Structures are given as structure tokens and as C-alpha cells.
PDB file of C-alpha atoms and ligand atoms in Angstrom:
ATOM      1  CA  UNK A   1     157.252 171.847 -18.522  1.00  0.00           C
ATOM      2  CA  UNK A   2     155.790 171.081 -15.138  1.00  0.00           C
ATOM      3  CA  UNK A   3     152.923 168.679 -14.795  1.00  0.00           C
ATOM      4  CA  UNK A   4     152.304 169.568 -11.173  1.00  0.00           C
ATOM      5  CA  UNK A   5     149.546 172.063 -11.775  1.00  0.00           C
ATOM      6  CA  UNK A   6     151.594 174.845 -10.241  1.00  0.00           C
ATOM      7  CA  UNK A   7     150.718 177.420 -12.916  1.00  0.00           C
ATOM      8  CA  UNK A   8     148.377 180.388 -12.627  1.00  0.00           C
ATOM      9  CA  UNK A   9     145.342 178.187 -12.254  1.00  0.00           C
ATOM     10  CA  UNK A  10     146.452 174.601 -11.962  1.00  0.00           C
ATOM     11  CA  UNK A  11     146.645 173.770 -15.654  1.00  0.00           C
ATOM     12  CA  UNK A  12     148.271 170.470 -16.610  1.00  0.00           C
ATOM     13  CA  UNK A  13     151.094 172.226 -18.477  1.00  0.00           C
ATOM     14  CA  UNK A  14     151.702 174.834 -15.801  1.00  0.00           C
ATOM     15  CA  UNK A  15     149.301 177.350 -17.365  1.00  0.00           C
ATOM     16  CA  UNK A  16     145.649 178.173 -16.896  1.00  0.00           C
ATOM     17  CA  UNK A  17     143.572 175.005 -16.428  1.00  0.00           C
ATOM     18  CA  UNK A  18     142.089 173.816 -19.702  1.00  0.00           C
ATOM     19  CA  UNK A  19     140.099 171.006 -21.195  1.00  0.00           C
ATOM     20  CA  UNK A  20     142.006 168.523 -23.329  1.00  0.00           C
ATOM     21  CA  UNK A  21     141.386 168.503 -27.069  1.00  0.00           C
ATOM     22  CA  UNK A  22     141.221 165.725 -29.627  1.00  0.00           C
ATOM     23  CA  UNK A  23     143.559 166.351 -32.578  1.00  0.00           C
ATOM     24  CA  UNK A  24     142.663 164.167 -35.540  1.00  0.00           C
ATOM     25  CA  UNK A  25     145.036 163.682 -38.467  1.00  0.00           C
ATOM     26  CA  UNK A  26     143.558 162.003 -41.527  1.00  0.00           C
ATOM     27  CA  UNK A  27     145.021 161.412 -44.967  1.00  0.00           C
ATOM     28  CA  UNK A  28     145.295 158.727 -47.580  1.00  0.00           C
ATOM     29  CA  UNK A  29     147.992 156.162 -46.736  1.00  0.00           C
ATOM     30  CA  UNK A  30     151.381 157.470 -47.831  1.00  0.00           C
ATOM     31  CA  UNK A  31     150.678 161.200 -47.478  1.00  0.00           C
ATOM     32  CA  UNK A  32     153.020 161.550 -44.494  1.00  0.00           C
ATOM     33  CA  UNK A  33     150.580 161.351 -41.610  1.00  0.00           C
ATOM     34  CA  UNK A  34     152.608 158.904 -39.518  1.00  0.00           C
ATOM     35  CA  UNK A  35     155.757 161.028 -39.785  1.00  0.00           C
ATOM     36  CA  UNK A  36     153.845 164.150 -38.764  1.00  0.00           C
ATOM     37  CA  UNK A  37     152.193 162.322 -35.825  1.00  0.00           C
ATOM     38  CA  UNK A  38     155.535 161.073 -34.521  1.00  0.00           C
ATOM     39  CA  UNK A  39     157.085 164.533 -34.762  1.00  0.00           C
ATOM     40  CA  UNK A  40     154.165 166.108 -32.880  1.00  0.00           C
ATOM     41  CA  UNK A  41     154.421 163.554 -30.078  1.00  0.00           C
ATOM     42  CA  UNK A  42     158.156 164.057 -29.653  1.00  0.00           C
ATOM     43  CA  UNK A  43     158.864 166.670 -27.049  1.00  0.00           C
ATOM     44  CA  UNK A  44     155.225 167.366 -26.222  1.00  0.00           C
ATOM     45  CA  UNK A  45     154.462 165.847 -22.825  1.00  0.00           C
ATOM     46  CA  UNK A  46     150.858 166.924 -22.956  1.00  0.00           C
ATOM     47  CA  UNK A  47     149.985 165.044 -26.137  1.00  0.00           C
ATOM     48  CA  UNK A  48     149.193 161.311 -26.075  1.00  0.00           C
ATOM     49  CA  UNK A  49     148.579 159.043 -29.059  1.00  0.00           C
ATOM     50  CA  UNK A  50     145.331 157.114 -29.101  1.00  0.00           C
ATOM     51  CA  UNK A  51     146.306 153.536 -29.942  1.00  0.00           C
ATOM     52  CA  UNK A  52     143.594 151.976 -32.067  1.00  0.00           C
ATOM     53  CA  UNK A  53     142.482 148.386 -32.140  1.00  0.00           C
ATOM     54  CA  UNK A  54     142.502 146.692 -35.537  1.00  0.00           C
ATOM     55  CA  UNK A  55     141.686 143.302 -37.005  1.00  0.00           C
ATOM     56  CA  UNK A  56     144.352 143.657 -39.715  1.00  0.00           C
ATOM     57  CA  UNK A  57     147.597 141.684 -39.478  1.00  0.00           C
ATOM     58  CA  UNK A  58     150.700 143.514 -38.210  1.00  0.00           C
ATOM     59  CA  UNK A  59     153.110 144.721 -40.911  1.00  0.00           C
ATOM     60  CA  UNK A  60     156.806 143.922 -40.487  1.00  0.00           C
ATOM     61  CA  UNK A  61     158.178 146.064 -37.670  1.00  0.00           C
ATOM     62  CA  UNK A  62     154.815 146.929 -36.168  1.00  0.00           C
ATOM     63  CA  UNK A  63     154.450 146.229 -32.480  1.00  0.00           C
ATOM     64  CA  UNK A  64     151.333 145.247 -30.608  1.00  0.00           C
ATOM     65  CA  UNK A  65     150.408 147.972 -28.123  1.00  0.00           C
ATOM     66  CA  UNK A  66     152.635 150.547 -29.854  1.00  0.00           C
ATOM     67  CA  UNK A  67     151.304 150.900 -33.419  1.00  0.00           C
ATOM     68  CA  UNK A  68     147.965 149.206 -32.808  1.00  0.00           C
ATOM     69  CA  UNK A  69     146.414 146.664 -30.541  1.00  0.00           C
ATOM     70  CA  UNK A  70     146.006 143.746 -32.918  1.00  0.00           C
ATOM     71  CA  UNK A  71     142.856 141.825 -32.075  1.00  0.00           C
ATOM     72  CA  UNK A  72     140.665 139.245 -33.794  1.00  0.00           C
ATOM     73  CA  UNK A  73     137.279 139.955 -35.354  1.00  0.00           C
ATOM     74  CA  UNK A  74     135.351 138.345 -32.492  1.00  0.00           C
ATOM     75  CA  UNK A  75     136.941 140.627 -29.914  1.00  0.00           C
ATOM     76  CA  UNK A  76     136.532 143.679 -32.163  1.00  0.00           C
ATOM     77  CA  UNK A  77     132.813 143.029 -32.628  1.00  0.00           C
ATOM     78  CA  UNK A  78     132.394 142.440 -28.893  1.00  0.00           C
ATOM     79  CA  UNK A  79     134.107 145.753 -28.051  1.00  0.00           C
ATOM     80  CA  UNK A  80     131.946 147.611 -30.573  1.00  0.00           C
ATOM     81  CA  UNK A  81     128.779 146.003 -29.217  1.00  0.00           C
ATOM     82  CA  UNK A  82     129.688 146.782 -25.596  1.00  0.00           C
ATOM     83  CA  UNK A  83     130.261 150.468 -26.427  1.00  0.00           C
ATOM     84  CA  UNK A  84     133.969 150.216 -25.599  1.00  0.00           C
ATOM     85  CA  UNK A  85     134.899 151.961 -28.867  1.00  0.00           C
ATOM     86  CA  UNK A  86     134.475 155.719 -29.180  1.00  0.00           C
ATOM     87  CA  UNK A  87     134.282 155.274 -32.952  1.00  0.00           C
ATOM     88  CA  UNK A  88     134.917 152.407 -35.323  1.00  0.00           C
ATOM     89  CA  UNK A  89     134.971 151.794 -39.055  1.00  0.00           C
ATOM     90  CA  UNK A  90     135.788 149.273 -41.737  1.00  0.00           C
ATOM     91  CA  UNK A  91     138.823 150.214 -43.836  1.00  0.00           C
ATOM     92  CA  UNK A  92     140.180 147.849 -46.530  1.00  0.00           C
ATOM     93  CA  UNK A  93     137.879 145.124 -45.138  1.00  0.00           C
ATOM     94  CA  UNK A  94     139.464 145.339 -41.700  1.00  0.00           C
ATOM     95  CA  UNK A  95     137.947 146.713 -38.518  1.00  0.00           C
ATOM     96  CA  UNK A  96     139.594 149.749 -36.880  1.00  0.00           C
ATOM     97  CA  UNK A  97     138.430 151.449 -33.704  1.00  0.00           C
ATOM     98  CA  UNK A  98     139.352 153.840 -30.887  1.00  0.00           C
ATOM     99  CA  UNK A  99     139.185 152.402 -27.349  1.00  0.00           C
ATOM    100  CA  UNK A 100     137.040 154.759 -25.296  1.00  0.00           C
ATOM    101  CA  UNK A 101     138.459 154.525 -21.746  1.00  0.00           C
ATOM    102  CA  UNK A 102     141.975 155.905 -22.363  1.00  0.00           C
ATOM    103  CA  UNK A 103     140.693 158.873 -24.367  1.00  0.00           C
ATOM    104  CA  UNK A 104     138.128 159.892 -21.795  1.00  0.00           C
ATOM    105  CA  UNK A 105     140.662 159.647 -18.953  1.00  0.00           C
ATOM    106  CA  UNK A 106     143.210 161.773 -20.848  1.00  0.00           C
ATOM    107  CA  UNK A 107     140.709 164.495 -21.733  1.00  0.00           C
ATOM    108  CA  UNK A 108     139.396 164.664 -18.172  1.00  0.00           C
ATOM    109  CA  UNK A 109     142.977 165.191 -16.956  1.00  0.00           C
ATOM    110  CA  UNK A 110     143.403 168.103 -19.379  1.00  0.00           C
ATOM    111  CA  UNK A 111     145.663 166.154 -21.706  1.00  0.00           C
ATOM    112  CA  UNK A 112     145.387 166.296 -25.495  1.00  0.00           C
ATOM    113  CA  UNK A 113     144.914 163.173 -27.567  1.00  0.00           C
ATOM    114  CA  UNK A 114     146.216 162.614 -31.106  1.00  0.00           C
ATOM    115  CA  UNK A 115     144.251 160.342 -33.445  1.00  0.00           C
ATOM    116  CA  UNK A 116     145.407 158.789 -36.717  1.00  0.00           C
ATOM    117  CA  UNK A 117     141.992 157.769 -38.009  1.00  0.00           C
ATOM    118  CA  UNK A 118     140.034 157.935 -41.251  1.00  0.00           C
ATOM    119  CA  UNK A 119     137.153 160.205 -42.304  1.00  0.00           C
ATOM    120  CA  UNK A 120     134.509 157.805 -41.004  1.00  0.00           C
ATOM    121  CA  UNK A 121     135.978 157.871 -37.494  1.00  0.00           C
ATOM    122  CA  UNK A 122     136.397 161.647 -37.662  1.00  0.00           C
ATOM    123  CA  UNK A 123     132.717 162.053 -38.545  1.00  0.00           C
ATOM    124  CA  UNK A 124     131.704 159.893 -35.579  1.00  0.00           C
ATOM    125  CA  UNK A 125     133.889 161.868 -33.151  1.00  0.00           C
ATOM    126  CA  UNK A 126     132.413 165.075 -34.576  1.00  0.00           C
ATOM    127  CA  UNK A 127     128.888 163.854 -33.889  1.00  0.00           C
ATOM    128  CA  UNK A 128     129.717 162.923 -30.290  1.00  0.00           C
ATOM    129  CA  UNK A 129     132.313 165.462 -29.173  1.00  0.00           C
ATOM    130  CA  UNK A 130     132.397 168.375 -31.640  1.00  0.00           C
ATOM    131  CA  UNK A 131     133.651 170.953 -29.121  1.00  0.00           C
ATOM    132  CA  UNK A 132     136.706 168.882 -28.260  1.00  0.00           C
ATOM    133  CA  UNK A 133     137.582 167.983 -31.850  1.00  0.00           C
ATOM    134  CA  UNK A 134     140.222 169.632 -34.035  1.00  0.00           C
ATOM    135  CA  UNK A 135     140.528 167.874 -37.384  1.00  0.00           C
ATOM    136  CA  UNK A 136     143.361 168.146 -39.885  1.00  0.00           C
ATOM    137  CA  UNK A 137     143.471 166.579 -43.337  1.00  0.00           C
ATOM    138  CA  UNK A 138     146.843 165.986 -44.963  1.00  0.00           C
ATOM    139  CA  UNK A 139     147.006 165.948 -48.763  1.00  0.00           C
ATOM    140  CA  UNK A 140     149.919 164.611 -50.812  1.00  0.00           C
ATOM    141  CA  UNK A 141     151.529 167.100 -53.228  1.00  0.00           C
ATOM    142  CA  UNK A 142     150.546 164.989 -56.275  1.00  0.00           C
ATOM    143  CA  UNK A 143     149.146 161.611 -57.302  1.00  0.00           C
ATOM    144  CA  UNK A 144     152.529 160.535 -58.663  1.00  0.00           C
ATOM    145  CA  UNK A 145     154.217 161.373 -55.355  1.00  0.00           C
ATOM    146  CA  UNK A 146     151.570 159.486 -53.390  1.00  0.00           C
ATOM    147  CA  UNK A 147     152.112 156.390 -55.539  1.00  0.00           C
ATOM    148  CA  UNK A 148     155.881 156.729 -55.208  1.00  0.00           C
ATOM    149  CA  UNK A 149     155.629 156.900 -51.420  1.00  0.00           C
ATOM    150  CA  UNK A 150     153.384 153.836 -51.268  1.00  0.00           C
ATOM    151  CA  UNK A 151     155.831 151.821 -53.409  1.00  0.00           C
ATOM    152  CA  UNK A 152     158.813 153.102 -51.443  1.00  0.00           C
ATOM    153  CA  UNK A 153     157.238 151.972 -48.214  1.00  0.00           C
ATOM    154  CA  UNK A 154     157.193 148.505 -49.820  1.00  0.00           C
ATOM    155  CA  UNK A 155     155.423 146.968 -46.878  1.00  0.00           C
ATOM    156  CA  UNK A 156     152.347 146.236 -48.920  1.00  0.00           C
ATOM    157  CA  UNK A 157     152.073 144.039 -52.012  1.00  0.00           C
ATOM    158  CA  UNK A 158     151.683 145.608 -55.489  1.00  0.00           C
ATOM    159  CA  UNK A 159     148.043 144.605 -55.394  1.00  0.00           C
ATOM    160  CA  UNK A 160     147.560 146.373 -52.049  1.00  0.00           C
ATOM    161  CA  UNK A 161     149.276 149.501 -53.414  1.00  0.00           C
ATOM    162  CA  UNK A 162     146.794 149.552 -56.311  1.00  0.00           C
ATOM    163  CA  UNK A 163     143.868 149.115 -53.930  1.00  0.00           C
ATOM    164  CA  UNK A 164     145.227 151.881 -51.693  1.00  0.00           C
ATOM    165  CA  UNK A 165     145.541 154.294 -54.617  1.00  0.00           C
ATOM    166  CA  UNK A 166     141.855 153.736 -55.362  1.00  0.00           C
ATOM    167  CA  UNK A 167     140.980 154.193 -51.696  1.00  0.00           C
ATOM    168  CA  UNK A 168     143.111 157.351 -51.568  1.00  0.00           C
ATOM    169  CA  UNK A 169     140.875 158.989 -54.125  1.00  0.00           C
ATOM    170  CA  UNK A 170     137.813 158.187 -52.030  1.00  0.00           C
ATOM    171  CA  UNK A 171     139.489 159.304 -48.777  1.00  0.00           C
ATOM    172  CA  UNK A 172     140.600 162.622 -50.323  1.00  0.00           C
ATOM    173  CA  UNK A 173     137.032 163.461 -51.359  1.00  0.00           C
ATOM    174  CA  UNK A 174     136.326 164.107 -47.664  1.00  0.00           C
ATOM    175  CA  UNK A 175     138.723 167.055 -47.285  1.00  0.00           C
ATOM    176  CA  UNK A 176     135.880 169.636 -46.957  1.00  0.00           C
ATOM    177  CA  UNK A 177     134.757 168.002 -43.689  1.00  0.00           C
ATOM    178  CA  UNK A 178     138.003 168.974 -41.919  1.00  0.00           C
ATOM    179  CA  UNK A 179     138.893 172.123 -39.953  1.00  0.00           C
ATOM    180  CA  UNK A 180     142.421 172.461 -41.404  1.00  0.00           C
ATOM    181  CA  UNK A 181     144.162 171.232 -44.559  1.00  0.00           C
ATOM    182  CA  UNK A 182     147.914 170.697 -44.904  1.00  0.00           C
ATOM    183  CA  UNK A 183     149.422 169.967 -48.317  1.00  0.00           C
ATOM    184  CA  UNK A 184     152.522 167.950 -47.484  1.00  0.00           C
ATOM    185  CA  UNK A 185     155.059 169.401 -49.918  1.00  0.00           C
ATOM    186  CA  UNK A 186     157.841 169.415 -47.355  1.00  0.00           C
ATOM    187  CA  UNK A 187     157.697 167.291 -44.230  1.00  0.00           C
ATOM    188  CA  UNK A 188     159.509 169.830 -42.001  1.00  0.00           C
ATOM    189  CA  UNK A 189     157.129 172.578 -43.023  1.00  0.00           C
ATOM    190  CA  UNK A 190     154.091 170.313 -42.569  1.00  0.00           C
ATOM    191  CA  UNK A 191     155.199 169.422 -39.032  1.00  0.00           C
ATOM    192  CA  UNK A 192     155.634 173.115 -38.263  1.00  0.00           C
ATOM    193  CA  UNK A 193     152.138 173.830 -39.569  1.00  0.00           C
ATOM    194  CA  UNK A 194     150.604 170.995 -37.534  1.00  0.00           C
ATOM    195  CA  UNK A 195     152.348 172.296 -34.382  1.00  0.00           C
ATOM    196  CA  UNK A 196     150.975 175.787 -35.057  1.00  0.00           C
ATOM    197  CA  UNK A 197     147.441 174.422 -35.313  1.00  0.00           C
ATOM    198  CA  UNK A 198     147.838 172.592 -31.996  1.00  0.00           C
ATOM    199  CA  UNK A 199     149.292 175.635 -30.239  1.00  0.00           C
ATOM    200  CA  UNK A 200     146.544 177.947 -31.460  1.00  0.00           C
ATOM    201  CA  UNK A 201     143.757 175.506 -30.604  1.00  0.00           C
ATOM    202  CA  UNK A 202     145.136 175.105 -27.073  1.00  0.00           C
ATOM    203  CA  UNK A 203     144.700 178.858 -26.613  1.00  0.00           C
ATOM    204  CA  UNK A 204     141.016 178.907 -27.613  1.00  0.00           C
ATOM    205  CA  UNK A 205     139.117 180.773 -24.929  1.00  0.00           C
ATOM    206  CA  UNK A 206     136.513 178.081 -24.327  1.00  0.00           C
ATOM    207  CA  UNK A 207     139.162 175.418 -23.740  1.00  0.00           C
ATOM    208  CA  UNK A 208     140.870 177.493 -21.042  1.00  0.00           C
ATOM    209  CA  UNK A 209     138.310 176.662 -18.383  1.00  0.00           C
ATOM    210  CA  UNK A 210     140.456 178.187 -15.628  1.00  0.00           C
ATOM    211  CA  UNK A 211     140.418 181.671 -17.175  1.00  0.00           C
ATOM    212  CA  UNK A 212     137.463 183.051 -15.230  1.00  0.00           C
ATOM    213  CA  UNK A 213     139.090 182.440 -11.842  1.00  0.00           C
ATOM    214  CA  UNK A 214     142.505 183.447 -13.069  1.00  0.00           C
ATOM    215  CA  UNK A 215     141.358 186.803 -14.436  1.00  0.00           C
ATOM    216  CA  UNK A 216     139.249 187.474 -11.360  1.00  0.00           C
ATOM    217  CA  UNK A 217     142.360 187.096  -9.236  1.00  0.00           C
ATOM    218  CA  UNK A 218     144.352 189.297 -11.638  1.00  0.00           C
ATOM    219  CA  UNK A 219     141.729 192.055 -11.323  1.00  0.00           C
ATOM    220  CA  UNK A 220     141.462 191.921  -7.543  1.00  0.00           C
ATOM    221  CA  UNK A 221     142.959 195.039  -5.923  1.00  0.00           C
ATOM    222  CA  UNK A 222     146.250 194.169  -4.196  1.00  0.00           C
TER     223      UNK A 222
HETATM  224  P1  LIG B 301     146.726 151.351 -41.853  1.00  0.00           P
HETATM  225  O1  LIG B 301     146.188 149.961 -42.067  1.00  0.00           O
HETATM  226  O2  LIG B 301     147.483 151.866 -43.046  1.00  0.00           O
HETATM  227  O3  LIG B 301     147.517 151.474 -40.576  1.00  0.00           O
HETATM  228  O4  LIG B 301     145.461 152.323 -41.671  1.00  0.00           O
HETATM  229  C1  LIG B 301     144.471 152.369 -42.641  1.00  0.00           C
HETATM  230  C2  LIG B 301     143.536 153.526 -42.361  1.00  0.00           C
HETATM  231  O5  LIG B 301     142.802 153.283 -41.164  1.00  0.00           O
HETATM  232  C3  LIG B 301     144.246 154.866 -42.147  1.00  0.00           C
HETATM  233  O6  LIG B 301     143.553 155.854 -42.893  1.00  0.00           O
HETATM  234  C4  LIG B 301     144.100 155.121 -40.670  1.00  0.00           C
HETATM  235  O7  LIG B 301     144.058 156.504 -40.398  1.00  0.00           O
HETATM  236  C5  LIG B 301     142.774 154.448 -40.391  1.00  0.00           C
HETATM  237  N1  LIG B 301     142.622 154.120 -38.967  1.00  0.00           N
HETATM  238  C6  LIG B 301     143.566 153.680 -38.106  1.00  0.00           C
HETATM  239  N2  LIG B 301     143.050 153.507 -36.881  1.00  0.00           N
HETATM  240  C7  LIG B 301     141.749 153.850 -36.952  1.00  0.00           C
HETATM  241  C8  LIG B 301     140.677 153.914 -35.999  1.00  0.00           C
HETATM  242  O8  LIG B 301     140.809 153.613 -34.821  1.00  0.00           O
HETATM  243  N3  LIG B 301     139.476 154.337 -36.464  1.00  0.00           N
HETATM  244  C9  LIG B 301     139.269 154.697 -37.762  1.00  0.00           C
HETATM  245  N4  LIG B 301     138.064 155.117 -38.093  1.00  0.00           N
HETATM  246  N5  LIG B 301     140.254 154.656 -38.685  1.00  0.00           N
HETATM  247  C10 LIG B 301     141.478 154.241 -38.286  1.00  0.00           C
END
């Protein structure tokens, strides 16, 4: 896909110019959200991942600037106070937040931004930028499967797994606040469903801000 704006009306993906959207994926830990996010980002040049800041320690294999920006509590509080975070929340006694500047720049350029954030962050984005927000909640197929996936991941201690199971119940109570719900029975199917949501939302009339000019030109007598 061309990024040159050479489409019918200078859109970033070669189509009609449109406003970028914010695609939020939320779920309890272990429901498959990270796998779905990675699959969506692969092969989609117009989708960028918002990299959150967090005060929690990196897990084995996690890279600073790739998975998160790992920062200390002092810096996190300073960013929140200065308004540098579009949303922020406390999850498992750690601070998590979305740096504002990158998101705003991407949206202005007509690019879409993917967020892996919790229900608290989703609510805050909804209050500030409802028109740009598309929210998807991913549910595990069963409690037993969720627990199995958390153990299998084995990056967290047994105590953390127990705490996360309790948190999962709380997180899942927020499903009615989301635009779309995916039950992750099969990861391939869930990825396909998430892609369909993104494709359809990109075609929403109000997001295609270049349509008026484009259709006017189409209707002009040759
Ligand atoms: P984890 O520590 O497992 O990476 O993430 C814990 C939870 O924090 C997940 O539900 C994740 O979606 C959420 N989270 C990650 N980044 C952010 C963020 O920037 N803002 C908010 N509100 N939640 C986040």
C-alpha cells in the first residue's frame, strides 16, 4: 500500500483521506490480547501500537521501548501531573499510562493507533475522544482456560497468578462498556474478527473526511 497520498483524495493508505481511529483492546491478562495485537500490527502499515509507560518491573524478555517504557514512580507522577498522559490508571498497584504526544501525531496524520489498556484507560479515552474510539473486549472461553493460560505463561509467580485471577473477574465485569466483544475460542478466528472490526470502522462515513471533495469530483460532468 502506498503512503504517498496518491489515492482519490490523498488518504494515508492511498484511499480517500480519513481521520485516524483509536482501536482499544482490553481483556483480563491471559485472554489472548497480546497475540491478537501482534497479529493485527503485522502487515498493516497504517496501524501503530501505542507504547505505554509503566512503573512495573520488566518481565523476562520484555524490552524497554518495545513492550513498555519502564519508568520510576517519580517520573510517572510527573508525567501525569504535566498532562503528558492521555489516560492513566493503577493496575496491580503499578502505574500505567498512555503518552499523549505520539498518539496525537499519529491521529493527525490519518494513522490508526492500537491500545492494549484496561477498562479504566478505555473509559478515560471515551470521555475525551469518543468519536475516535473503537473499543473491543476479549473474553476467555472459560475460567479454567484463563487459569491454564496464566500458569502456562509462567512469567508470574503463583501468588501473582492468583491475584490476576481475582482481578480478571473484576476486569470482565466491564464488558458492557465496550463496542465489540470477542470470545477467544480460537486465536486464528479471533484475529480474523478483530481485523474485520478494524476494516469496517475505517470505512465509517464520518471518518472518511475526504469523501465530500471526492464525490463532488466524481459527480462533475466530464
Ligand atoms: P501487564 O502488566 O500484564 O502488561 O498489564 C496489566 C494491565 O494493564 C493490562 O490489562 C493492560 O491492558 C493494562 N495496561 C497496559 N498499559 C496500560 C495503559 O497505558 N493504560 C491503562 N489504563 N492500562 C494499561
